[in-house]
Short mmCIF file of C-alpha atoms in Angstrom, two decimals:
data_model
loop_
_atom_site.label_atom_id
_atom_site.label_comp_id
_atom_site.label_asym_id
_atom_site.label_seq_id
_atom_site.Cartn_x
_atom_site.Cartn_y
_atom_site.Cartn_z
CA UNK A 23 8.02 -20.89 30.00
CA UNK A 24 6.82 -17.40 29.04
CA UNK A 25 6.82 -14.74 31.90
CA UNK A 26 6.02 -11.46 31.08
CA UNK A 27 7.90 -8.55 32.61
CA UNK A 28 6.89 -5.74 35.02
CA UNK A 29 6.46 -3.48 32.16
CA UNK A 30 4.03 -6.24 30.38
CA UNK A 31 2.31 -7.13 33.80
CA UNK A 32 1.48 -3.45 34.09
CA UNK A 33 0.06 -3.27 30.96
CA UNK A 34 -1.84 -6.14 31.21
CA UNK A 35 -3.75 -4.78 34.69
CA UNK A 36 -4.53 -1.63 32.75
CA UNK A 37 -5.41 -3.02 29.23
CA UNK A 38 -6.27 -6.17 29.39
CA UNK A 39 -8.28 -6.33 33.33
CA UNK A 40 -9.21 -2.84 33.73
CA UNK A 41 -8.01 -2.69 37.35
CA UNK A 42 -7.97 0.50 39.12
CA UNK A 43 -5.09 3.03 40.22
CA UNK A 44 -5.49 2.28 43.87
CA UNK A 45 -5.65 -1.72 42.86
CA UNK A 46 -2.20 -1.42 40.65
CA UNK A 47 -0.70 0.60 43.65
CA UNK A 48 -1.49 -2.59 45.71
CA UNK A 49 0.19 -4.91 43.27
CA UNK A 50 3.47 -3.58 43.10
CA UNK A 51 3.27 -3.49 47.03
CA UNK A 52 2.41 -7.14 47.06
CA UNK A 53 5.46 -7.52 44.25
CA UNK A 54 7.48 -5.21 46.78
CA UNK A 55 6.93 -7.60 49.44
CA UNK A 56 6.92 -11.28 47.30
CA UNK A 57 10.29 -9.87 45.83
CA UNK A 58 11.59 -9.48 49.44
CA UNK A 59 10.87 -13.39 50.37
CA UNK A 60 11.73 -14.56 47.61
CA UNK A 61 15.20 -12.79 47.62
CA UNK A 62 15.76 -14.06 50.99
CA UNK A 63 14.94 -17.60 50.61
CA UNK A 64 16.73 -17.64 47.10
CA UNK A 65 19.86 -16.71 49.08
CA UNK A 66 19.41 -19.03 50.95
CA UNK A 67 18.88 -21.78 48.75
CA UNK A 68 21.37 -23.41 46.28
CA UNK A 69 18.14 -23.11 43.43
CA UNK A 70 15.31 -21.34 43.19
CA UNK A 71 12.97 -19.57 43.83
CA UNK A 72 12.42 -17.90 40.65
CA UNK A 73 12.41 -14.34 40.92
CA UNK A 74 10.90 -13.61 37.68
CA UNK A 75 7.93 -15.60 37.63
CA UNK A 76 7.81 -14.32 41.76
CA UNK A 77 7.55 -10.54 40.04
CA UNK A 78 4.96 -11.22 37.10
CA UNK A 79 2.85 -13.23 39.53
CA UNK A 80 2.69 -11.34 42.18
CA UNK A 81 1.92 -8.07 40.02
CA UNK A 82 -0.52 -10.00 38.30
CA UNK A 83 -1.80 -11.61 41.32
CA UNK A 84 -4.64 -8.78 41.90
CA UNK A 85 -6.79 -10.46 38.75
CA UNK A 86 -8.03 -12.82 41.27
CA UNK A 87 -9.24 -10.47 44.01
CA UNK A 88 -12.67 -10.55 42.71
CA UNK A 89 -14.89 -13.09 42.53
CA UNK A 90 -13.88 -16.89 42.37
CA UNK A 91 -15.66 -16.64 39.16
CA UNK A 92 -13.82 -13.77 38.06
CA UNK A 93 -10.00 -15.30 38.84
CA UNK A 94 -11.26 -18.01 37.08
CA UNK A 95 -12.13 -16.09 33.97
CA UNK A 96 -9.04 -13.83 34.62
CA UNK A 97 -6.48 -16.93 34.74
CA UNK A 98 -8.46 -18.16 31.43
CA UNK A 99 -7.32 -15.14 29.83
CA UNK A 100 -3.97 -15.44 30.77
CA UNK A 101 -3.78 -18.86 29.25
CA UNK A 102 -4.74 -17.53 26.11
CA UNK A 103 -2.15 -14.76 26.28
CA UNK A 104 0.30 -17.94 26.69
CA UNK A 105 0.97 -17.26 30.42
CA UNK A 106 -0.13 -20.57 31.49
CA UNK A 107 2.88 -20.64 33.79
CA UNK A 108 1.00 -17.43 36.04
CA UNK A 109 -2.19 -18.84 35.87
CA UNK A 110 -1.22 -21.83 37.27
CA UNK A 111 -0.02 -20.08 40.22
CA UNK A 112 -3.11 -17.49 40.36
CA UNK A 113 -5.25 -20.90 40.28
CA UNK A 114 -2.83 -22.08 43.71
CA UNK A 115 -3.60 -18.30 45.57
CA UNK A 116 -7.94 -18.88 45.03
CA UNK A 117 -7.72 -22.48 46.60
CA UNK A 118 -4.24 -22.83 48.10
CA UNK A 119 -3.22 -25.76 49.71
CA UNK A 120 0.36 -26.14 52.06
CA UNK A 121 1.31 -29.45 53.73
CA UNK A 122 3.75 -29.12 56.93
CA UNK A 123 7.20 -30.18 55.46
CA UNK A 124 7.33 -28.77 52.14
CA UNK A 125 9.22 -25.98 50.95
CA UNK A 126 7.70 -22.82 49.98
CA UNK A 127 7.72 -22.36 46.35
CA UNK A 128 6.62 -19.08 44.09
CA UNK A 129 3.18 -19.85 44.54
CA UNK A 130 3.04 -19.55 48.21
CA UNK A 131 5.15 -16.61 48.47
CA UNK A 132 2.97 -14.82 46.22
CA UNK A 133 -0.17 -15.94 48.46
CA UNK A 134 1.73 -15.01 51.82
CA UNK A 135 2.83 -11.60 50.09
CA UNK A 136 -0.63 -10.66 49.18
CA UNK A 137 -1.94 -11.74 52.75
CA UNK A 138 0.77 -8.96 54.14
CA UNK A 139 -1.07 -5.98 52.16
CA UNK A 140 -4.03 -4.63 52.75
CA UNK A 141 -4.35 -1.94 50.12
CA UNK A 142 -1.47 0.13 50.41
CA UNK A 143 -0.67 -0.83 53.92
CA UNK A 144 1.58 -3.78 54.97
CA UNK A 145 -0.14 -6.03 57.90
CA UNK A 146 0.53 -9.01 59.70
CA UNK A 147 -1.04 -12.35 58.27
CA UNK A 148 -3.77 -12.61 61.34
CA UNK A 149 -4.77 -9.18 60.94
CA UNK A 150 -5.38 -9.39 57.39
CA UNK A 151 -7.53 -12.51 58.32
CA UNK A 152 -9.22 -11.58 61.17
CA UNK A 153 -10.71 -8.27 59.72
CA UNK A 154 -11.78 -10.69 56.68
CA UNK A 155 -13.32 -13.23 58.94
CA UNK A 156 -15.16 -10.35 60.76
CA UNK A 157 -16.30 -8.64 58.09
CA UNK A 158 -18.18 -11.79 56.37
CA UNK A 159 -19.06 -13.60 59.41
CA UNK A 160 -22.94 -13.44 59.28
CA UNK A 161 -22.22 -15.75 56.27
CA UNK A 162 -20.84 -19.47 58.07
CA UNK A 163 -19.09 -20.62 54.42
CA UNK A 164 -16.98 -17.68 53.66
CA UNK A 165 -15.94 -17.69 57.27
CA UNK A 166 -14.85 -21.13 57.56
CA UNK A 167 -13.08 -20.31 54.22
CA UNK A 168 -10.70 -17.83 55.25
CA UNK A 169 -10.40 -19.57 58.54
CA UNK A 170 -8.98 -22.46 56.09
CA UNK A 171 -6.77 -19.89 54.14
CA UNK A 172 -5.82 -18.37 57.58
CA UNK A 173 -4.47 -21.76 58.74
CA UNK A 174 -3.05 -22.56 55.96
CA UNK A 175 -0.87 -18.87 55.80
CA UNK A 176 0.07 -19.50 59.07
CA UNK A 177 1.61 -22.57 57.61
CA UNK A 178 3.26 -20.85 55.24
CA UNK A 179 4.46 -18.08 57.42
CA UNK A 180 6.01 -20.53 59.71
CA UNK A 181 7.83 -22.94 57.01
CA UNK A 182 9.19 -19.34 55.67
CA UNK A 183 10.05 -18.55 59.09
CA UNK A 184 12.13 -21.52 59.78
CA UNK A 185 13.99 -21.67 56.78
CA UNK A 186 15.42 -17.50 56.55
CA UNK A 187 15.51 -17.61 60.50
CA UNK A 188 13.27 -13.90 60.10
CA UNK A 189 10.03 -12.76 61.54
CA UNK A 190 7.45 -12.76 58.48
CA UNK A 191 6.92 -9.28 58.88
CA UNK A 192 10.02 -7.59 59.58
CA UNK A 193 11.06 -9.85 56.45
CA UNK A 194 8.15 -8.34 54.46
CA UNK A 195 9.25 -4.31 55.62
CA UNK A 196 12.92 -4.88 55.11
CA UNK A 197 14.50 -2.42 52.62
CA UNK A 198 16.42 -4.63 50.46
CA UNK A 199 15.26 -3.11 46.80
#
């Protein structure tokens, strides 16, 4: 398994998918925040998460912000850069799925990470949805998509929850870098 560091991943956004200043300053606060969770659950846990492939994939995570077409392509190129490992999770964050029960793995801290930025701001979850939902709601499918997504962060947020005994958000703003 091949996982590029945060020196590569920041190279990549830049080189390889052109993203913007403002759109790399929200992937290392989306990294800021994944790296958080995943710290506290791996404490918690006699294996895993794994913290590396949490970093990479939640820098890298802002190739799929665009179009579902566009993360598509985006995860594509990954593959062939031999970071099959990231795409596979960027692939989880444009359809995600989360059953009640499971634990949380890399994928869906990345996805609940990214749902607690909004730009360069940290948010809660229903926030981040709720402006979403509002903004696109003359338009009935990409409502009842992020009402899906919503549902299925609050999920998330609540399996995380249970296991590190933390409030989401407090979890996502503490200082433990």
């Amino acid at each position: 398994m091949t996982i590029p560091t945060k020196q590569e991943c920041e190279r990549l956004l830049i080189e390889v998918f052109n993203i913007s200043e403002s759109e790399l300053n929200n992937a290392r606060l989306v990294k800021t925040v994944a790296m958080r969770i995943g710290r506290d659950l791996k404490w918690l846990r006699d294996r895993g998460p794994n913290l590396s492939l949490i970093k990479a994939g939640s820098l890298l995570s802002a190739i799929t912000i665009a179009s579902d077409k566009d993360a598509k392509d985006s995860c594509a190129k990954l593959i062939e850069l031999g970071y099959s490992n990231i795409a596979e999770i960027m692939n989880a964050n444009t359809s995600p799925d989360f059953s009640d029960g499971s634990s949380v793995s890399e994928s869906e801290i990345i996805f609940i990470a990214d749902k607690l930025v909004d730009e360069e701001e940290l948010v809660s979850v229903v926030y981040k949805y709720d402006h979403a939902i509002e903004a696109v709601n003359n338009d009935p499918q990409k409502s009842a998509d992020l009402e899906r997504k919503k549902k299925i962060a609050l999920k998330i947020k609540s399996a995380i929850e249970r296991e590190t005994g933390k409030n989401l958000e407090e979890l996502a703003i503490a200082d433990n870098d």
